[in-house]
């Protein structure tokens, strides 16, 4: 992509009312736009990151027999009344509206009810189970505090998978598998060492649930971490659980964190109230045993920014970066411009994702913008580098800078970059 054609521009300052680091950096770098508190649009650069994260999550879900679908945002009041969750005291973040034709509907804050209800059309016998439908869907929640940028939106993207199993045993096998897969996902997006598998309250569904909590000062949760086995306990249940649930170590360390994912044993809470049953091998009806598994896709993007950014700007891990390479041309001469254009074409041919800063602005401005945007590798072509038939390569995360022959980049740029 040519930066001169990108309609977003970097900004020196974010909106005055923006207090979170993630939104401040993402707005200034042109990834998101603030519509109002807790409501953000994703611009071309931002959408590329969202799609990268979604694809990492999608691959993992598909590999465990997940079936992607998409439910509606508009919700039928009747279904939620049956489960008892239409009530504003039970779900206190509902957005609801009156229909002109009469009646009321709501904007989905989560999707247990409509999916359980939908599955009644498809689940008949034990042969139909287990099933793992999932989606990437926008959720709406009337959050009172929406001061954490894209960490806490009133409209936000979630991956939610729901498991439909024959019984608790079958459920538990999948639940354990999913907790390992979640760990892999947070590893892949660059948050592995900062993210803890955390015992938490099961809310109204069961005694416990498990959260994935990433340590950051921007977080709104408090967890107690076991440094020995890397598990944690959410403060909300610390009275019940004063030691590490895994190794029984009592020496836990308090940390501030953000919940990036949450997995629940729902039991038969929804299948009972919405009457989702299957016929077992003796032809007897049984309640379907359910679980739910969420990841905040936008929150994850914001968390990556919070955890990895430095004083110059965002630092994207390669796996989720909008582009792998930020190619920058410095100098006015035709020779420099043509060489940079050639390298750009070469990289595209090699299917390397490149943002090419071909703008007519000062070198200093280009470098500052590049640091702010946070693309993993910066490749600079200038009179000076051409004199050595080379390009200067800088790694955003480490600041490590070295010259590499243009000829090598033309043969295999990825190999050159990977060698850093
Ligand atoms: P929190 O305790 O932070 O309010 P939650 O427990 O209500 O979150 P869940 O209902 O478990 O959240 O939703 C699944 C995932 O969706 C969460 O783990 C989180 O990553 C994400 N999420 C929840 N609320 C928001 C929000 N307002 N904005 C962005 N992401 C969110
Ligand atoms: Mg939660």
CSV table of C-alpha atoms in Angstrom, one decimal, residues 4 11 27 39 53 64 90 96 134 145 163 205 221 226 279 286 296 347 364 401 413 416 418:
chain,number,residue,atom,x,y,z
A,4,UNK,CA,0.5,8.8,0.0
A,11,UNK,CA,-1.8,13.3,14.4
A,27,UNK,CA,-6.0,7.4,17.1
A,39,UNK,CA,-17.5,3.7,20.4
A,53,UNK,CA,-6.2,-11.3,15.1
A,64,UNK,CA,-11.0,-28.0,17.0
A,90,UNK,CA,-30.1,-9.5,35.6
A,96,UNK,CA,-33.2,-1.9,24.2
A,134,UNK,CA,-18.8,-19.9,16.8
A,145,UNK,CA,-17.4,3.2,32.6
A,163,UNK,CA,-20.1,-26.0,23.0
A,205,UNK,CA,-23.7,-20.3,35.8
A,221,UNK,CA,-9.1,-6.4,37.4
A,226,UNK,CA,1.5,-17.8,41.3
A,279,UNK,CA,-32.6,-38.2,22.7
A,286,UNK,CA,-31.7,-35.3,28.0
A,296,UNK,CA,-12.6,-9.7,23.0
A,347,UNK,CA,8.5,-7.1,-2.0
A,364,UNK,CA,12.4,13.1,10.4
A,401,UNK,CA,19.7,-1.2,12.9
A,413,UNK,CA,13.3,-10.5,1.8
A,416,UNK,CA,16.8,-11.4,5.3
A,418,UNK,CA,14.0,-13.3,9.8
